[in-house]
Amino acid sequence: MLEKTTRMNYLYDFYQSLLTPKQRSYMSLYYLDDYSLGEIAEEYEVSRQAVYDNIKRTEAMLEEYEEKLLLFQKFQDRQKLIKQLKQRTLQQYADDRELLQMIEALEKLE
Amino acid sequence: MLEKTTRMNYLYDFYQSLLTPKQRSYMSLYYLDDYSLGEIAEEYEVSRQAVYDNIKRTEAMLEEYEEKLLLFQKFQDRQKLIKQLKQRTLQQYADDRELLQMIEALEKLE
């Protein structure tokens, strides 16, 4: 369950610009601010079921975008390689600040 | 003009999975296989104007996706840093094949 939440957080992060403002609001409150469905329903004066349906649809959309664009998958692949690169640099060339800075810039670029 | 074509090729590459099959066919023939609008029209038995309108709409969609997701922009930023990293490695640690392989794996990951 926790892993699923982390995944949804990432997918939201990558694809939020493709969502409608309402979808973004609900997802942000639910996943980032940890509101309950009932609290969101109250805030927006809609039924709990309406909020639930909207969030479920949005989650499905995010998974569809990921199936097509693989942004989260590619991000993970890159981060894994960058981590290896950083480890090797720290082990072998710990004095080379410039090299390390380049790798860290790459790491933060996402 | 050539630069614009290169950009559109990249945008198509990044976002083609979000297009319809027809949009993909027209774009691929026009940008990758260098067909003329007339040749595509003949192939699909539609008017030249219909092909033109479809391609123009698709181009606008690709630019909108780029505005939202910045995949091409981020790709360019990463490639620039990876190039610097590779140059430094080749200059300073040319014997370190493993380090170079990691960087090249990163370069090809896109």
PDB file of C-alpha atoms in Angstrom:
ATOM      1  CA  MET A   1       0.000   0.000   0.000  1.00  0.00           C
ATOM      2  CA  LEU A   2       2.776   2.434   0.902  1.00  0.00           C
ATOM      3  CA  GLU A   3       4.695   1.527  -2.230  1.00  0.00           C
ATOM      4  CA  LYS A   4       1.600   2.199  -4.311  1.00  0.00           C
ATOM      5  CA  THR A   5       1.275   5.627  -2.727  1.00  0.00           C
ATOM      6  CA  THR A   6       4.892   6.427  -3.511  1.00  0.00           C
ATOM      7  CA  ARG A   7       4.386   5.362  -7.124  1.00  0.00           C
ATOM      8  CA  MET A   8       1.260   7.514  -7.433  1.00  0.00           C
ATOM      9  CA  ASN A   9       3.146  10.461  -5.960  1.00  0.00           C
ATOM     10  CA  TYR A  10       5.803  10.088  -8.623  1.00  0.00           C
ATOM     11  CA  LEU A  11       3.299   9.658 -11.438  1.00  0.00           C
ATOM     12  CA  TYR A  12       1.473  12.750 -10.221  1.00  0.00           C
ATOM     13  CA  ASP A  13       4.743  14.624 -10.140  1.00  0.00           C
ATOM     14  CA  PHE A  14       5.613  13.662 -13.726  1.00  0.00           C
ATOM     15  CA  TYR A  15       2.208  14.099 -15.351  1.00  0.00           C
ATOM     16  CA  GLN A  16       0.337  16.695 -13.308  1.00  0.00           C
ATOM     17  CA  SER A  17       0.668  19.265 -16.082  1.00  0.00           C
ATOM     18  CA  LEU A  18      -1.591  17.063 -18.233  1.00  0.00           C
ATOM     19  CA  LEU A  19      -4.425  17.052 -15.670  1.00  0.00           C
ATOM     20  CA  THR A  20      -7.301  19.495 -15.241  1.00  0.00           C
ATOM     21  CA  PRO A  21      -7.152  21.984 -12.342  1.00  0.00           C
ATOM     22  CA  LYS A  22      -9.821  20.019 -10.446  1.00  0.00           C
ATOM     23  CA  GLN A  23      -7.971  16.737 -10.900  1.00  0.00           C
ATOM     24  CA  ARG A  24      -4.801  18.414  -9.665  1.00  0.00           C
ATOM     25  CA  SER A  25      -6.552  19.833  -6.598  1.00  0.00           C
ATOM     26  CA  TYR A  26      -8.073  16.514  -5.533  1.00  0.00           C
ATOM     27  CA  MET A  27      -4.873  14.540  -6.164  1.00  0.00           C
ATOM     28  CA  SER A  28      -2.721  17.079  -4.404  1.00  0.00           C
ATOM     29  CA  LEU A  29      -4.940  17.143  -1.311  1.00  0.00           C
ATOM     30  CA  TYR A  30      -5.290  13.365  -1.236  1.00  0.00           C
ATOM     31  CA  TYR A  31      -1.722  12.300  -1.984  1.00  0.00           C
ATOM     32  CA  LEU A  32       0.447  15.211  -0.929  1.00  0.00           C
ATOM     33  CA  ASP A  33      -1.512  16.743   1.946  1.00  0.00           C
ATOM     34  CA  ASP A  34      -2.990  13.457   3.157  1.00  0.00           C
ATOM     35  CA  TYR A  35      -6.613  14.673   3.263  1.00  0.00           C
ATOM     36  CA  SER A  36      -9.285  11.986   3.539  1.00  0.00           C
ATOM     37  CA  LEU A  37     -11.940  11.611   0.818  1.00  0.00           C
ATOM     38  CA  GLY A  38     -14.486  12.996   3.271  1.00  0.00           C
ATOM     39  CA  GLU A  39     -12.404  16.086   3.984  1.00  0.00           C
ATOM     40  CA  ILE A  40     -11.975  16.825   0.278  1.00  0.00           C
ATOM     41  CA  ALA A  41     -15.712  16.308  -0.292  1.00  0.00           C
ATOM     42  CA  GLU A  42     -16.470  18.805   2.470  1.00  0.00           C
ATOM     43  CA  GLU A  43     -13.959  21.330   1.135  1.00  0.00           C
ATOM     44  CA  TYR A  44     -15.461  21.230  -2.386  1.00  0.00           C
ATOM     45  CA  GLU A  45     -19.082  20.683  -1.303  1.00  0.00           C
ATOM     46  CA  VAL A  46     -19.485  17.515  -3.368  1.00  0.00           C
ATOM     47  CA  SER A  47     -20.233  13.914  -2.383  1.00  0.00           C
ATOM     48  CA  ARG A  48     -17.522  11.614  -1.080  1.00  0.00           C
ATOM     49  CA  GLN A  49     -18.350   9.278  -3.973  1.00  0.00           C
ATOM     50  CA  ALA A  50     -17.732  12.054  -6.519  1.00  0.00           C
ATOM     51  CA  VAL A  51     -14.291  12.705  -5.066  1.00  0.00           C
ATOM     52  CA  TYR A  52     -13.507   8.985  -4.993  1.00  0.00           C
ATOM     53  CA  ASP A  53     -14.566   8.522  -8.648  1.00  0.00           C
ATOM     54  CA  ASN A  54     -12.562  11.529  -9.766  1.00  0.00           C
ATOM     55  CA  ILE A  55      -9.411  10.338  -8.008  1.00  0.00           C
ATOM     56  CA  LYS A  56      -9.777   6.772  -9.338  1.00  0.00           C
ATOM     57  CA  ARG A  57     -10.193   8.092 -12.894  1.00  0.00           C
ATOM     58  CA  THR A  58      -7.178  10.354 -12.483  1.00  0.00           C
ATOM     59  CA  GLU A  59      -5.052   7.485 -11.155  1.00  0.00           C
ATOM     60  CA  ALA A  60      -6.024   5.420 -14.218  1.00  0.00           C
ATOM     61  CA  MET A  61      -5.085   8.349 -16.486  1.00  0.00           C
ATOM     62  CA  LEU A  62      -1.697   8.684 -14.817  1.00  0.00           C
ATOM     63  CA  GLU A  63      -1.025   4.968 -15.317  1.00  0.00           C
ATOM     64  CA  GLU A  64      -2.017   5.301 -18.979  1.00  0.00           C
ATOM     65  CA  TYR A  65       0.370   8.200 -19.471  1.00  0.00           C
ATOM     66  CA  GLU A  66       3.123   6.180 -17.821  1.00  0.00           C
ATOM     67  CA  GLU A  67       2.370   3.230 -20.115  1.00  0.00           C
ATOM     68  CA  LYS A  68       2.816   5.529 -23.103  1.00  0.00           C
ATOM     69  CA  LEU A  69       5.662   7.804 -22.026  1.00  0.00           C
ATOM     70  CA  LEU A  70       7.503   5.780 -19.338  1.00  0.00           C
ATOM     71  CA  LEU A  71       8.783   8.924 -17.628  1.00  0.00           C
ATOM     72  CA  PHE A  72       8.891   7.326 -14.170  1.00  0.00           C
ATOM     73  CA  GLN A  73      10.541   4.154 -15.505  1.00  0.00           C
ATOM     74  CA  LYS A  74      13.199   6.118 -17.387  1.00  0.00           C
ATOM     75  CA  PHE A  75      13.770   8.356 -14.385  1.00  0.00           C
ATOM     76  CA  GLN A  76      14.457   5.310 -12.216  1.00  0.00           C
ATOM     77  CA  ASP A  77      16.825   3.837 -14.818  1.00  0.00           C
ATOM     78  CA  ARG A  78      18.768   7.093 -15.033  1.00  0.00           C
ATOM     79  CA  GLN A  79      18.929   7.548 -11.267  1.00  0.00           C
ATOM     80  CA  LYS A  80      20.312   4.029 -10.855  1.00  0.00           C
ATOM     81  CA  LEU A  81      23.135   4.711 -13.312  1.00  0.00           C
ATOM     82  CA  ILE A  82      23.886   8.131 -11.858  1.00  0.00           C
ATOM     83  CA  LYS A  83      24.144   6.555  -8.407  1.00  0.00           C
ATOM     84  CA  GLN A  84      26.699   4.005  -9.691  1.00  0.00           C
ATOM     85  CA  LEU A  85      28.624   6.790 -11.375  1.00  0.00           C
ATOM     86  CA  LYS A  86      28.671   8.811  -8.181  1.00  0.00           C
ATOM     87  CA  GLN A  87      29.813   5.865  -6.072  1.00  0.00           C
ATOM     88  CA  ARG A  88      32.693   5.107  -8.416  1.00  0.00           C
ATOM     89  CA  THR A  89      33.731   8.748  -8.495  1.00  0.00           C
ATOM     90  CA  LEU A  90      33.671   8.998  -4.691  1.00  0.00           C
ATOM     91  CA  GLN A  91      35.708   5.812  -4.384  1.00  0.00           C
ATOM     92  CA  GLN A  92      38.295   6.555  -7.070  1.00  0.00           C
ATOM     93  CA  TYR A  93      38.398  10.305  -7.625  1.00  0.00           C
ATOM     94  CA  ALA A  94      37.201  11.813  -4.373  1.00  0.00           C
ATOM     95  CA  ASP A  95      39.460  14.859  -4.923  1.00  0.00           C
ATOM     96  CA  ASP A  96      37.919  15.709  -8.270  1.00  0.00           C
ATOM     97  CA  ARG A  97      35.296  18.194  -7.132  1.00  0.00           C
ATOM     98  CA  GLU A  98      34.475  19.277 -10.647  1.00  0.00           C
ATOM     99  CA  LEU A  99      33.606  15.742 -11.764  1.00  0.00           C
ATOM    100  CA  LEU A 100      31.466  15.226  -8.705  1.00  0.00           C
ATOM    101  CA  GLN A 101      29.659  18.511  -9.271  1.00  0.00           C
ATOM    102  CA  MET A 102      28.802  17.500 -12.832  1.00  0.00           C
ATOM    103  CA  ILE A 103      27.336  14.229 -11.611  1.00  0.00           C
ATOM    104  CA  GLU A 104      25.348  15.952  -8.893  1.00  0.00           C
ATOM    105  CA  ALA A 105      24.027  18.503 -11.377  1.00  0.00           C
ATOM    106  CA  LEU A 106      22.833  15.605 -13.510  1.00  0.00           C
ATOM    107  CA  GLU A 107      21.233  13.975 -10.491  1.00  0.00           C
ATOM    108  CA  LYS A 108      19.283  17.133  -9.672  1.00  0.00           C
ATOM    109  CA  LEU A 109      18.242  17.905 -13.228  1.00  0.00           C
ATOM    110  CA  GLU A 110      15.062  15.826 -13.126  1.00  0.00           C
TER     111      GLU A 110
ATOM    112  CA  MET B   1      13.598  25.861 -41.661  1.00  0.00           C
ATOM    113  CA  LEU B   2      15.947  22.925 -41.197  1.00  0.00           C
ATOM    114  CA  GLU B   3      16.207  23.659 -37.489  1.00  0.00           C
ATOM    115  CA  LYS B   4      12.434  23.692 -37.231  1.00  0.00           C
ATOM    116  CA  THR B   5      12.290  20.308 -38.921  1.00  0.00           C
ATOM    117  CA  THR B   6      14.837  18.892 -36.499  1.00  0.00           C
ATOM    118  CA  ARG B   7      12.829  20.211 -33.571  1.00  0.00           C
ATOM    119  CA  MET B   8       9.613  18.694 -34.930  1.00  0.00           C
ATOM    120  CA  ASN B   9      11.394  15.372 -35.426  1.00  0.00           C
ATOM    121  CA  TYR B  10      12.434  15.387 -31.786  1.00  0.00           C
ATOM    122  CA  LEU B  11       9.006  16.410 -30.545  1.00  0.00           C
ATOM    123  CA  TYR B  12       7.473  13.643 -32.647  1.00  0.00           C
ATOM    124  CA  ASP B  13       9.956  11.212 -31.206  1.00  0.00           C
ATOM    125  CA  PHE B  14       9.125  12.164 -27.616  1.00  0.00           C
ATOM    126  CA  TYR B  15       5.347  12.439 -27.884  1.00  0.00           C
ATOM    127  CA  GLN B  16       4.280  10.134 -30.711  1.00  0.00           C
ATOM    128  CA  SER B  17       2.738   7.690 -28.242  1.00  0.00           C
ATOM    129  CA  LEU B  18       0.158  10.359 -27.369  1.00  0.00           C
ATOM    130  CA  LEU B  19      -1.002  10.772 -30.984  1.00  0.00           C
ATOM    131  CA  THR B  20      -3.696   8.875 -32.888  1.00  0.00           C
ATOM    132  CA  PRO B  21      -2.621   6.251 -35.480  1.00  0.00           C
ATOM    133  CA  LYS B  22      -3.597   8.590 -38.339  1.00  0.00           C
ATOM    134  CA  GLN B  23      -1.635  11.485 -36.864  1.00  0.00           C
ATOM    135  CA  ARG B  24       1.358   9.206 -36.472  1.00  0.00           C
ATOM    136  CA  SER B  25       1.117   7.980 -40.077  1.00  0.00           C
ATOM    137  CA  TYR B  26       0.942  11.460 -41.588  1.00  0.00           C
ATOM    138  CA  MET B  27       3.719  12.840 -39.373  1.00  0.00           C
ATOM    139  CA  SER B  28       5.967   9.887 -39.973  1.00  0.00           C
ATOM    140  CA  LEU B  29       5.576  10.063 -43.765  1.00  0.00           C
ATOM    141  CA  TYR B  30       5.997  13.840 -43.817  1.00  0.00           C
ATOM    142  CA  TYR B  31       8.867  14.271 -41.355  1.00  0.00           C
ATOM    143  CA  LEU B  32      10.706  10.976 -41.356  1.00  0.00           C
ATOM    144  CA  ASP B  33      10.171   9.683 -44.894  1.00  0.00           C
ATOM    145  CA  ASP B  34      10.103  13.131 -46.519  1.00  0.00           C
ATOM    146  CA  TYR B  35       6.847  12.597 -48.429  1.00  0.00           C
ATOM    147  CA  SER B  36       5.188  15.703 -49.883  1.00  0.00           C
ATOM    148  CA  LEU B  37       1.666  16.693 -48.769  1.00  0.00           C
ATOM    149  CA  GLY B  38       0.431  15.674 -52.236  1.00  0.00           C
ATOM    150  CA  GLU B  39       1.983  12.223 -51.982  1.00  0.00           C
ATOM    151  CA  ILE B  40       0.416  11.602 -48.566  1.00  0.00           C
ATOM    152  CA  ALA B  41      -2.958  12.819 -49.883  1.00  0.00           C
ATOM    153  CA  GLU B  42      -2.724  10.371 -52.778  1.00  0.00           C
ATOM    154  CA  GLU B  43      -1.693   7.492 -50.506  1.00  0.00           C
ATOM    155  CA  TYR B  44      -4.669   8.053 -48.178  1.00  0.00           C
ATOM    156  CA  GLU B  45      -7.132   9.189 -50.859  1.00  0.00           C
ATOM    157  CA  VAL B  46      -7.892  12.460 -49.113  1.00  0.00           C
ATOM    158  CA  SER B  47      -7.396  16.094 -50.152  1.00  0.00           C
ATOM    159  CA  ARG B  48      -4.032  17.774 -49.841  1.00  0.00           C
ATOM    160  CA  GLN B  49      -5.724  20.361 -47.614  1.00  0.00           C
ATOM    161  CA  ALA B  50      -6.948  17.647 -45.233  1.00  0.00           C
ATOM    162  CA  VAL B  51      -3.419  16.310 -44.853  1.00  0.00           C
ATOM    163  CA  TYR B  52      -2.044  19.819 -44.336  1.00  0.00           C
ATOM    164  CA  ASP B  53      -4.664  20.653 -41.668  1.00  0.00           C
ATOM    165  CA  ASN B  54      -4.025  17.376 -39.850  1.00  0.00           C
ATOM    166  CA  ILE B  55      -0.265  17.886 -39.791  1.00  0.00           C
ATOM    167  CA  LYS B  56      -0.575  21.507 -38.633  1.00  0.00           C
ATOM    168  CA  ARG B  57      -2.920  20.475 -35.807  1.00  0.00           C
ATOM    169  CA  THR B  58      -0.555  17.688 -34.804  1.00  0.00           C
ATOM    170  CA  GLU B  59       2.419  20.068 -34.768  1.00  0.00           C
ATOM    171  CA  ALA B  60       0.482  22.412 -32.479  1.00  0.00           C
ATOM    172  CA  MET B  61      -0.381  19.478 -30.187  1.00  0.00           C
ATOM    173  CA  LEU B  62       3.265  18.445 -29.986  1.00  0.00           C
ATOM    174  CA  GLU B  63       4.271  21.990 -29.047  1.00  0.00           C
ATOM    175  CA  GLU B  64       1.579  22.025 -26.363  1.00  0.00           C
ATOM    176  CA  TYR B  65       2.855  18.756 -24.904  1.00  0.00           C
ATOM    177  CA  GLU B  66       6.365  20.166 -24.890  1.00  0.00           C
ATOM    178  CA  GLU B  67       5.149  23.308 -23.139  1.00  0.00           C
ATOM    179  CA  LYS B  68       3.648  21.123 -20.410  1.00  0.00           C
ATOM    180  CA  LEU B  69       6.190  18.303 -20.072  1.00  0.00           C
ATOM    181  CA  LEU B  70       9.448  19.828 -21.414  1.00  0.00           C
ATOM    182  CA  LEU B  71      10.805  16.416 -22.432  1.00  0.00           C
ATOM    183  CA  PHE B  72      12.873  17.799 -25.316  1.00  0.00           C
ATOM    184  CA  GLN B  73      14.206  20.674 -23.200  1.00  0.00           C
ATOM    185  CA  LYS B  74      15.194  18.358 -20.356  1.00  0.00           C
ATOM    186  CA  PHE B  75      16.737  15.908 -22.803  1.00  0.00           C
ATOM    187  CA  GLN B  76      18.938  18.676 -24.207  1.00  0.00           C
ATOM    188  CA  ASP B  77      19.964  19.806 -20.709  1.00  0.00           C
ATOM    189  CA  ARG B  78      20.928  16.259 -19.724  1.00  0.00           C
ATOM    190  CA  GLN B  79      22.807  15.611 -22.949  1.00  0.00           C
ATOM    191  CA  LYS B  80      24.833  18.788 -22.462  1.00  0.00           C
ATOM    192  CA  LEU B  81      25.924  17.718 -18.967  1.00  0.00           C
ATOM    193  CA  ILE B  82      26.655  14.140 -20.052  1.00  0.00           C
ATOM    194  CA  LYS B  83      28.841  15.498 -22.854  1.00  0.00           C
ATOM    195  CA  GLN B  84      30.865  17.576 -20.361  1.00  0.00           C
ATOM    196  CA  LEU B  85      31.170  14.584 -18.084  1.00  0.00           C
ATOM    197  CA  LYS B  86      32.406  12.438 -20.958  1.00  0.00           C
ATOM    198  CA  GLN B  87      34.939  15.031 -22.076  1.00  0.00           C
ATOM    199  CA  ARG B  88      36.387  15.353 -18.592  1.00  0.00           C
ATOM    200  CA  THR B  89      36.582  11.591 -18.190  1.00  0.00           C
ATOM    201  CA  LEU B  90      38.314  11.175 -21.553  1.00  0.00           C
ATOM    202  CA  GLN B  91      40.798  13.920 -20.670  1.00  0.00           C
ATOM    203  CA  GLN B  92      41.561  12.842 -17.105  1.00  0.00           C
ATOM    204  CA  TYR B  93      40.697   9.178 -16.746  1.00  0.00           C
ATOM    205  CA  ALA B  94      40.969   7.740 -20.234  1.00  0.00           C
ATOM    206  CA  ASP B  95      42.077   4.370 -18.802  1.00  0.00           C
ATOM    207  CA  ASP B  96      38.987   3.974 -16.687  1.00  0.00           C
ATOM    208  CA  ARG B  97      36.834   1.978 -19.078  1.00  0.00           C
ATOM    209  CA  GLU B  98      34.241   1.229 -16.463  1.00  0.00           C
ATOM    210  CA  LEU B  99      33.589   4.888 -15.743  1.00  0.00           C
ATOM    211  CA  LEU B 100      33.343   5.647 -19.444  1.00  0.00           C
ATOM    212  CA  GLN B 101      30.919   2.787 -19.978  1.00  0.00           C
ATOM    213  CA  MET B 102      28.644   4.099 -17.244  1.00  0.00           C
ATOM    214  CA  ILE B 103      28.577   7.523 -18.870  1.00  0.00           C
ATOM    215  CA  GLU B 104      27.888   6.060 -22.287  1.00  0.00           C
ATOM    216  CA  ALA B 105      25.097   3.904 -20.889  1.00  0.00           C
ATOM    217  CA  LEU B 106      23.567   7.076 -19.469  1.00  0.00           C
ATOM    218  CA  GLU B 107      23.965   8.822 -22.809  1.00  0.00           C
ATOM    219  CA  LYS B 108      22.118   6.053 -24.638  1.00  0.00           C
ATOM    220  CA  LEU B 109      19.369   5.636 -22.089  1.00  0.00           C
ATOM    221  CA  GLU B 110      17.089   8.268 -23.629  1.00  0.00           C
TER     222      GLU B 110
END
